[in-house]
mmCIF file of C-alpha atoms in Angstrom:
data_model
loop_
_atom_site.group_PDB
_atom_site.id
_atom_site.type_symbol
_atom_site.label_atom_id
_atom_site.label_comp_id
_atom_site.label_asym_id
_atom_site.label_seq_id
_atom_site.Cartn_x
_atom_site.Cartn_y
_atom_site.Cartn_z
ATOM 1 C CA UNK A 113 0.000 0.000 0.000
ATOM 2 C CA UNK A 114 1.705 3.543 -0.526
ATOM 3 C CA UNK A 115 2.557 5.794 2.581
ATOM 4 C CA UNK A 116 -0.056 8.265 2.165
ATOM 5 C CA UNK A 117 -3.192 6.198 3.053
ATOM 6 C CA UNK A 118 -3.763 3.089 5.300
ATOM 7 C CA UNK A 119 -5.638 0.294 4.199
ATOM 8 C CA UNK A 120 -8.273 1.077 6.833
ATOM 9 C CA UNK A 121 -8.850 4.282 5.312
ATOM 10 C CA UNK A 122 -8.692 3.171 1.484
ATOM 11 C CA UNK A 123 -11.766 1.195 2.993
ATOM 12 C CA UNK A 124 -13.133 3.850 4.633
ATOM 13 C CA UNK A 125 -13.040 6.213 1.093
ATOM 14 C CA UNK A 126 -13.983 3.631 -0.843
ATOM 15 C CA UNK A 127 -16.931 2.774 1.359
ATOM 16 C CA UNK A 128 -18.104 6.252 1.029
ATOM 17 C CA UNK A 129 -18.142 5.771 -2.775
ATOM 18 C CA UNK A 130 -20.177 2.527 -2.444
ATOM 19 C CA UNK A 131 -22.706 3.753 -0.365
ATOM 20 C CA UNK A 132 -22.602 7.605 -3.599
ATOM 21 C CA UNK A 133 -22.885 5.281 -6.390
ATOM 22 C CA UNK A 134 -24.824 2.063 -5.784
ATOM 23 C CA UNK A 135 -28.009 3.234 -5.772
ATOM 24 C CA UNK A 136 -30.804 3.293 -8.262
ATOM 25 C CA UNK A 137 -29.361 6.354 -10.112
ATOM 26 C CA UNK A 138 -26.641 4.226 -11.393
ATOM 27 C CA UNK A 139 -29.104 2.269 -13.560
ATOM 28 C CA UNK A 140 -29.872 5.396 -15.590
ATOM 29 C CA UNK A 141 -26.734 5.691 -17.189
ATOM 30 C CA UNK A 142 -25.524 2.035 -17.233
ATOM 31 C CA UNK A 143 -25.874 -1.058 -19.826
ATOM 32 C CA UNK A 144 -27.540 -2.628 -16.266
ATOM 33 C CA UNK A 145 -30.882 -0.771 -17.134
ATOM 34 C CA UNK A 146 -31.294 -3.358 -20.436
ATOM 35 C CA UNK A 147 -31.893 -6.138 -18.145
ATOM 36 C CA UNK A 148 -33.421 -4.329 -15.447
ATOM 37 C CA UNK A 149 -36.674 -4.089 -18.168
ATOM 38 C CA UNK A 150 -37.625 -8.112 -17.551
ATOM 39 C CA UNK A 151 -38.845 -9.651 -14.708
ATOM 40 C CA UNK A 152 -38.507 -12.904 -15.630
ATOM 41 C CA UNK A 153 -35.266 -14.795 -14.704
ATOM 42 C CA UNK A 154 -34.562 -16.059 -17.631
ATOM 43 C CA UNK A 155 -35.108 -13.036 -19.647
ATOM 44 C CA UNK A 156 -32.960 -11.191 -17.069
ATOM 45 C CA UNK A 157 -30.305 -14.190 -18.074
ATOM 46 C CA UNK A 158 -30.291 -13.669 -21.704
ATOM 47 C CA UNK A 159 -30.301 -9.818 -21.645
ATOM 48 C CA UNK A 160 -28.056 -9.451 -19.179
ATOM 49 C CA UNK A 161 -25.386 -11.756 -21.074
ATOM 50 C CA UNK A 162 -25.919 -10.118 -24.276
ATOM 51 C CA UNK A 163 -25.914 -6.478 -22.967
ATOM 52 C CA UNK A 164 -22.745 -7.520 -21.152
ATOM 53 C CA UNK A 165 -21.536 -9.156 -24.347
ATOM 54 C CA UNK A 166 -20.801 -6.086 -26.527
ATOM 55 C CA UNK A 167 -20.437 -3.873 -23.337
ATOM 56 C CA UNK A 168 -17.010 -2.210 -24.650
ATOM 57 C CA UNK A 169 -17.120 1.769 -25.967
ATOM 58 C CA UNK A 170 -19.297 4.271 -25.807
ATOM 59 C CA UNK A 171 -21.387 3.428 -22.647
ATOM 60 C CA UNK A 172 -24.684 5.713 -24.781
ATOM 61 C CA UNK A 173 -23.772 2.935 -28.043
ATOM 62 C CA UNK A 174 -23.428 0.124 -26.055
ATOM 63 C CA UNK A 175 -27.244 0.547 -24.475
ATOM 64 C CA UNK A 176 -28.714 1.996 -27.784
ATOM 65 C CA UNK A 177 -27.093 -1.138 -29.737
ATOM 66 C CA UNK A 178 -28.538 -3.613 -26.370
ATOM 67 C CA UNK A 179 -31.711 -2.354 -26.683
ATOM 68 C CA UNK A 180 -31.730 -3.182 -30.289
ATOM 69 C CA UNK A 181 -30.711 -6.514 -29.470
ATOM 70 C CA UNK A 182 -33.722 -6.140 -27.536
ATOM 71 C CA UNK A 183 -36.141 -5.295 -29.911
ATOM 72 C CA UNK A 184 -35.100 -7.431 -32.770
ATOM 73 C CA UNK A 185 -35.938 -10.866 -30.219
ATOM 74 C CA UNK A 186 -39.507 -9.325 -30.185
ATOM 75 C CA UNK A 187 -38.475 -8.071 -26.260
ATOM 76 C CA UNK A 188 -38.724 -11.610 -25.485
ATOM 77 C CA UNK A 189 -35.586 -12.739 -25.304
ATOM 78 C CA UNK A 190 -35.562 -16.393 -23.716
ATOM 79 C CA UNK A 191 -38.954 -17.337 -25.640
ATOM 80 C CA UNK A 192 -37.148 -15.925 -28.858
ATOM 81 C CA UNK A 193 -33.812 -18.086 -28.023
ATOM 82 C CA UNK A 194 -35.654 -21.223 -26.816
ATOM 83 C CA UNK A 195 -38.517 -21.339 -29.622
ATOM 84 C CA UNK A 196 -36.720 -19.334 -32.584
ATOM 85 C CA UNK A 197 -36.181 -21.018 -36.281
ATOM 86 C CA UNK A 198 -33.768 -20.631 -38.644
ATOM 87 C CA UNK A 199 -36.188 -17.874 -40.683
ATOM 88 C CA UNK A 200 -35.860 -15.989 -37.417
ATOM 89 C CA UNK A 201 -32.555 -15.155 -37.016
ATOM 90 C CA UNK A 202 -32.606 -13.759 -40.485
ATOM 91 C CA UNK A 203 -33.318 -10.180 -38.677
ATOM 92 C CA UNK A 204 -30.815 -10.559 -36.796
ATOM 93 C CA UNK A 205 -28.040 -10.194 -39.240
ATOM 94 C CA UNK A 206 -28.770 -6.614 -39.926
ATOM 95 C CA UNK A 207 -27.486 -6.125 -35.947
ATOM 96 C CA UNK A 208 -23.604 -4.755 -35.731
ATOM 97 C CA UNK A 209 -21.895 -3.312 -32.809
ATOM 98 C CA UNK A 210 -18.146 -2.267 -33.521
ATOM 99 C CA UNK A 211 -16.384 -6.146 -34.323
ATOM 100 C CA UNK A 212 -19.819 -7.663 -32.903
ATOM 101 C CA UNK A 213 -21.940 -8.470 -35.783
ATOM 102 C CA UNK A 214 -24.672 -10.124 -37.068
ATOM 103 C CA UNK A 215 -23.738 -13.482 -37.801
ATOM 104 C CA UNK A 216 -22.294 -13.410 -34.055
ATOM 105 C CA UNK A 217 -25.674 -12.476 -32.671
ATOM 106 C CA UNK A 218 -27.054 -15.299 -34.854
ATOM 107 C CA UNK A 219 -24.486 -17.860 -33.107
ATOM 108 C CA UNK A 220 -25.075 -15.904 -29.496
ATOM 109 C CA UNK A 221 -28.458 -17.132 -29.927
ATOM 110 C CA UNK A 222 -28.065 -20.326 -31.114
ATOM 111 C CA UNK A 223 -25.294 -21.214 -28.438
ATOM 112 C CA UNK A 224 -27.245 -19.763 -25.740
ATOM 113 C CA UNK A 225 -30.304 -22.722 -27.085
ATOM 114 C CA UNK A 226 -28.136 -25.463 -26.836
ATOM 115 C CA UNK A 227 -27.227 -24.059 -23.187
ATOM 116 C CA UNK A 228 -30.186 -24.163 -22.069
ATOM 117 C CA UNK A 229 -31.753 -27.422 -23.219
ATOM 118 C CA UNK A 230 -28.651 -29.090 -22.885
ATOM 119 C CA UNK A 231 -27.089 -27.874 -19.999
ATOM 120 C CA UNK A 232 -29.995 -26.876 -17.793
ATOM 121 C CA UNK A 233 -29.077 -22.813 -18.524
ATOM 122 C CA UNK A 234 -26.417 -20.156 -17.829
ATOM 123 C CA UNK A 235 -26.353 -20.706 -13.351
ATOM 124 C CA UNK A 236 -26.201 -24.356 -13.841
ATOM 125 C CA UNK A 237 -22.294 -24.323 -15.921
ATOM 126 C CA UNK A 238 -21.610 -21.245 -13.589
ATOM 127 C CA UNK A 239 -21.953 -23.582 -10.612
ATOM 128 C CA UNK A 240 -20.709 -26.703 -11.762
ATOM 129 C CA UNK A 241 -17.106 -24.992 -11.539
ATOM 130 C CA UNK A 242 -17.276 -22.567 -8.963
ATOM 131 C CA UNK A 243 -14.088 -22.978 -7.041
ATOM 132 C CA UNK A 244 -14.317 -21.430 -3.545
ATOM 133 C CA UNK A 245 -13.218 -18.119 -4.164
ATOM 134 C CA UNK A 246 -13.206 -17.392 -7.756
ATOM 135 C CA UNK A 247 -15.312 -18.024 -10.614
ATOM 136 C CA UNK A 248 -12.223 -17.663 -13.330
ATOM 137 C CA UNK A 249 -12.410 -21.378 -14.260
ATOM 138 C CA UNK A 250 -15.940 -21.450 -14.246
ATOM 139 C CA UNK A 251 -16.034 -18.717 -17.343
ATOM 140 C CA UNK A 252 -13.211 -20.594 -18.959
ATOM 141 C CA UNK A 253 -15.379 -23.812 -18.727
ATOM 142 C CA UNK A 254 -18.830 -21.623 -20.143
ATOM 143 C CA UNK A 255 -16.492 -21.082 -23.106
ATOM 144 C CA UNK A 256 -16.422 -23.979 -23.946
ATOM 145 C CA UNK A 257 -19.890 -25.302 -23.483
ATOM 146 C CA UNK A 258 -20.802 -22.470 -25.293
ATOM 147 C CA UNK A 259 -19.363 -23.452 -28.737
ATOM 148 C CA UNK A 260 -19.828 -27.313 -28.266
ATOM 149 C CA UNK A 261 -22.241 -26.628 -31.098
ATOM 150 C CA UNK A 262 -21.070 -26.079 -34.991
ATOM 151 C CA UNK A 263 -20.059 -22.508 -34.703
ATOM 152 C CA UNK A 264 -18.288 -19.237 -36.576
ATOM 153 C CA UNK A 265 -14.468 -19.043 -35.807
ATOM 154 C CA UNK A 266 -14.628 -15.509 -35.777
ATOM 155 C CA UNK A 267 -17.308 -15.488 -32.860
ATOM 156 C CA UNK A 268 -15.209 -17.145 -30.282
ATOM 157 C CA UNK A 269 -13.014 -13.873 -29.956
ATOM 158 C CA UNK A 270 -16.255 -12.364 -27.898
ATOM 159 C CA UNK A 271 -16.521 -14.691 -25.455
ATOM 160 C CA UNK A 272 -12.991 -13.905 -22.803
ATOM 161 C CA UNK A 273 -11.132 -17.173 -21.181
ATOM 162 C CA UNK A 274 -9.436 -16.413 -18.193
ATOM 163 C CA UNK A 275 -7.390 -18.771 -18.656
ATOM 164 C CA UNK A 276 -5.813 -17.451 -21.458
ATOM 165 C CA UNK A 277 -4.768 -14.403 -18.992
ATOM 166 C CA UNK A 278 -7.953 -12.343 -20.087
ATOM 167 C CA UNK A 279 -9.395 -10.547 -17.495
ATOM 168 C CA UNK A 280 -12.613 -11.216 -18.523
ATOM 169 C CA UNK A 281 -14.238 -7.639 -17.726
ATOM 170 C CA UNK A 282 -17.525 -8.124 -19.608
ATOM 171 C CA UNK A 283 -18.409 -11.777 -18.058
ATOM 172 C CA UNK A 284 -17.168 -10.755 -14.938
ATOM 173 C CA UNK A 285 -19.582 -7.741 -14.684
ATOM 174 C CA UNK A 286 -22.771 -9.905 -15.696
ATOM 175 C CA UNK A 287 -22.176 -12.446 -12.645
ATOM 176 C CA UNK A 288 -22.023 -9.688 -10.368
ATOM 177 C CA UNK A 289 -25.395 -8.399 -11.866
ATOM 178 C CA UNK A 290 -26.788 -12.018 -11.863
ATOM 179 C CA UNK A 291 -24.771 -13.109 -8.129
ATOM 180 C CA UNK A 292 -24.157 -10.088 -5.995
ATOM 181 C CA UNK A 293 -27.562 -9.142 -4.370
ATOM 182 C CA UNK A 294 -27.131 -5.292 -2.792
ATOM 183 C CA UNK A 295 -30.260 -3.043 -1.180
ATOM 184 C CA UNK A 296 -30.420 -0.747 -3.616
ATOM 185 C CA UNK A 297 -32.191 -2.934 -6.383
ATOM 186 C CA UNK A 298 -29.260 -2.638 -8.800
ATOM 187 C CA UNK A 299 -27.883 -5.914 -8.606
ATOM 188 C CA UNK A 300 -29.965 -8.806 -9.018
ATOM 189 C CA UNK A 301 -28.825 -11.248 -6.941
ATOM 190 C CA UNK A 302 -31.055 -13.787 -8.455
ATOM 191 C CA UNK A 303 -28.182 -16.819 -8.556
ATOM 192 C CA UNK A 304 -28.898 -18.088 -5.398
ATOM 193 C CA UNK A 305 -26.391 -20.960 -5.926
ATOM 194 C CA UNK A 306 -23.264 -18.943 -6.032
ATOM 195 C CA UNK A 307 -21.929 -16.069 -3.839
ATOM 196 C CA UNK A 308 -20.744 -12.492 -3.700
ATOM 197 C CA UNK A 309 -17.620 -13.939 -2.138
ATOM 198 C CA UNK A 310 -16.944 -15.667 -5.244
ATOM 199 C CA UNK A 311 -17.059 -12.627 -7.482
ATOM 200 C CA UNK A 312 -13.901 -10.820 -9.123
ATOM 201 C CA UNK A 313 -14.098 -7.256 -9.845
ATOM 202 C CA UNK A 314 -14.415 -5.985 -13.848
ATOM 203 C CA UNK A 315 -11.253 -4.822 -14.490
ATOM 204 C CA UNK A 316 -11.436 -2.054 -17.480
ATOM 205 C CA UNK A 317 -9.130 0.731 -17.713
ATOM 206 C CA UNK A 318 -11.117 2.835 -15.494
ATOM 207 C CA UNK A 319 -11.030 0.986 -12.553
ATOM 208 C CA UNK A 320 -7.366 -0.651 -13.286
ATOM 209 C CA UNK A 321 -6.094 3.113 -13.023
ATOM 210 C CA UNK A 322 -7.855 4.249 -9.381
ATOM 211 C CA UNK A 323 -7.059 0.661 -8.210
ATOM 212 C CA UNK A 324 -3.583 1.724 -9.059
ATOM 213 C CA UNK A 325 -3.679 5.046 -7.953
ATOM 214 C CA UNK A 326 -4.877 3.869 -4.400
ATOM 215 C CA UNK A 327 -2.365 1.172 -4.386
ATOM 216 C CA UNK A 328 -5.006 -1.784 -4.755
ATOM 217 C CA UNK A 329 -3.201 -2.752 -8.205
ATOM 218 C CA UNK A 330 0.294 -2.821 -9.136
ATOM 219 C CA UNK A 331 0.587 -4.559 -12.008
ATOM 220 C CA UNK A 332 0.297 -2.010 -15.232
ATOM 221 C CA UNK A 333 -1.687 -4.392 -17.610
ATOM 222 C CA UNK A 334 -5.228 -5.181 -17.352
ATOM 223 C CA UNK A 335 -4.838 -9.223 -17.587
ATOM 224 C CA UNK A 336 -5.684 -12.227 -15.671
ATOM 225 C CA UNK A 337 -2.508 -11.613 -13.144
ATOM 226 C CA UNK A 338 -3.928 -8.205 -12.378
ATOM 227 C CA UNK A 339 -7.657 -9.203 -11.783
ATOM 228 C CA UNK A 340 -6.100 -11.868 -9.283
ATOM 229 C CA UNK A 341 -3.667 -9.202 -7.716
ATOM 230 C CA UNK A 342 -7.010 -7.204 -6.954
ATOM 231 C CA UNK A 343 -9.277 -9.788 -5.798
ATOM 232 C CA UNK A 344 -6.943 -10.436 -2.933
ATOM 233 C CA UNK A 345 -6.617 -6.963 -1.908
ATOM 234 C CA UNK A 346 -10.195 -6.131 -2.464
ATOM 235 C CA UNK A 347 -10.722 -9.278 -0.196
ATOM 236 C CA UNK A 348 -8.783 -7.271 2.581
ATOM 237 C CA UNK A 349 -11.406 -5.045 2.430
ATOM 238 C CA UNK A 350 -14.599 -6.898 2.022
ATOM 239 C CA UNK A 351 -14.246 -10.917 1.802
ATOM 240 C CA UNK A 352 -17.810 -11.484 1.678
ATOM 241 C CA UNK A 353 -18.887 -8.567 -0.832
ATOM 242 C CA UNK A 354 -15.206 -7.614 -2.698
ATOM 243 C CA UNK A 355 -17.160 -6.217 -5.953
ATOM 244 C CA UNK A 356 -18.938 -3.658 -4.106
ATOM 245 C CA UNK A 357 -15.942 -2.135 -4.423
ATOM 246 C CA UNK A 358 -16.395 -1.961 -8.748
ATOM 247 C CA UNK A 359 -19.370 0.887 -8.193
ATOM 248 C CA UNK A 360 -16.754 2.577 -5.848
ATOM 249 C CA UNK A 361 -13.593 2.322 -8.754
ATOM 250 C CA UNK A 362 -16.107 2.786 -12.070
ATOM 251 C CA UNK A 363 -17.389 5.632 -10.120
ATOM 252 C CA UNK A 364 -14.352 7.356 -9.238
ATOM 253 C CA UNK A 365 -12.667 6.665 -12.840
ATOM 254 C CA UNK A 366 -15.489 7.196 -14.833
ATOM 255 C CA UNK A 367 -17.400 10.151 -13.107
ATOM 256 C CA UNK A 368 -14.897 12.075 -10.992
ATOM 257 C CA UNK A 369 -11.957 11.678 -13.045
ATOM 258 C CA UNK A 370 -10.195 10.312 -9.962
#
C-alpha cells in the first residue's frame, strides 16, 4: 500500500463511494438498465449476457445497440432463443456493434439454445465450476460449453477465457449483476447458488487506473494476473462482498476523473 493512506482508510473512502454510487441512479446511465426491463429470470439471463456481451465503448452505443438486441428478439428474449427457427434469425443479421456483428448475434443465440436445453441454462455451468473463491475457471469452462455446437471461428473472440490471462471484464460484470444481491435494487442477486464472495471485480481501464492510484493494483496491464492481484486486496477489504468495491472504482474513474 503507498505511505499516504492506510488500508483502513482506502476502505473507509472507498466505502463512502459505495454507499454515492450504488443506488438506483446508477441504472440510468448504465448497460444494467437493459436487463433491469424483464422480470422474468430467464429473460434477465439472456439480456443481461448479451448487454454484457458487446459492453465495450461508448457506454450511450453500447445501451442503444442492447436495446436493439432487444427489440429485434420481439423483447422476449428467452422465448425468442428457446422457440426461434432458422427464418428468425434472419433479422438478426442486420445487428452490428463495432467487431460484434450479425452473424455473431445469430451464433449468441443459437449457443445460448443449446445451453439451455442441454445444460440446464447459464447458473447451472456457472456452478458446476465454482471454485471457492473465484469463478475464473468457471467462465473458462462456459467457453467452452458455449461453442460445443457447430459454430463461426470468428465469434469465439467475444466470449474472454481467463485462462488465457484475459481478465474477462464483460463476463465478470454480468455475474455480479446475476450473483451479488445489494439493497439498492441494482444488482440482481437472483443466482442463489453462487456467492458475492466468489465474485472478481471488472477490471477495465477505469477501474485498473484508481485501483492503481490507491495502491489496490500494481501490475500495469489489465490481464488475468492483475484481476487476481485485486481480488486479494479487495478481499482485505470486504471478503464477503469484494465487488462492491467496482461501483466505488467505475465511479471514481469514470465520473470524478479520480
Amino acid at each position: 500500500m503507498p505511505n499516504k493512506l492506510s488500508l483502513s482508510e482506502i476502505q473507509s473512502f472507498l466505502d463512502a463511494k459505495v454507499l454515492q454510487y450504488n443506488n438506483p441512479k446508477f441504472i440510468e446511465s448504465d448497460p444494467i438498465q437493459i436487463p433491469h426491463q424483464f422480470s422474468k429470470k430467464e429473460d434477465i439471463e439472456i439480456a443481461g449476457f448479451l448487454t454484457a456481451s458487446i459492453a465495450w465503448g461508448n457506454r450511450k452505443s453500447i445501451i442503444k445497440n442492447a436495446q436493439r438486441m432487444m427489440q429485434l428478439m420481439d423483447n422476449s428474449p428467452y422465448d425468442f432463443v428457446i422457440n426461434h427457427e432458422d427464418a428468425d434469425l434472419e433479422t438478426l443479421l442486420t445487428f452490428v456493434h463495432r467487431t460484434f456483428n450479425g452473424e455473431d448475434f445469430t451464433q449468441f443465440v443459437g449457443s445460448l439454445k443449446h445451453i439451455y436445453h442441454n445444460h440446464n441454462g447459464l447458473e447451472a455451468i456457472f456452478k458446476k465450476h465454482a471454485e471457492t473463491d473465484s469463478l475464473q475457471k468457471s467462465i473458462h469452462h462456459f467457453k467452452t460449453y458455449f461453442f460445443e455446437m457447430a459454430h463461426l471461428h470468428r465469434t469465439k473472440k467475444h466470449i474472454s477465457d481467463p485462462l488465457n490471462n484475459s481478465a474477462a471484464k464483460r463476463i465478470n460484470m454480468m455475474l455480479r449483476w446475476f450473483v451479488r444481491k445489494d439493497n439498492s435494487g441494482v444488482d440482481f442477486g437472483i443466482w442463489k447458488s453462487l456467492s458475492p464472495s466468489q465474485l472478481s471485480c471488472p477490471l477495465d481501464v477505469h477501474s485498473g487506473n484508481v485501483a492503481r492510484k490507491l495502491g489496490l493494483l500494481e501490475r500495469k496491464q489489465n490481464d488475468a494476473k492483475a484481476l487476481r492481484e485485486l481480488d486479494i486486496n479487495l478481499r482485505k477489504l470486504d471478503k464477503q462482498d469484494p465487488v462492491k468495491y467496482d461501483f466505488a472504482l467505475f465511479g471514481l474513474g469514470v465520473f470524478e476523473g479520480f
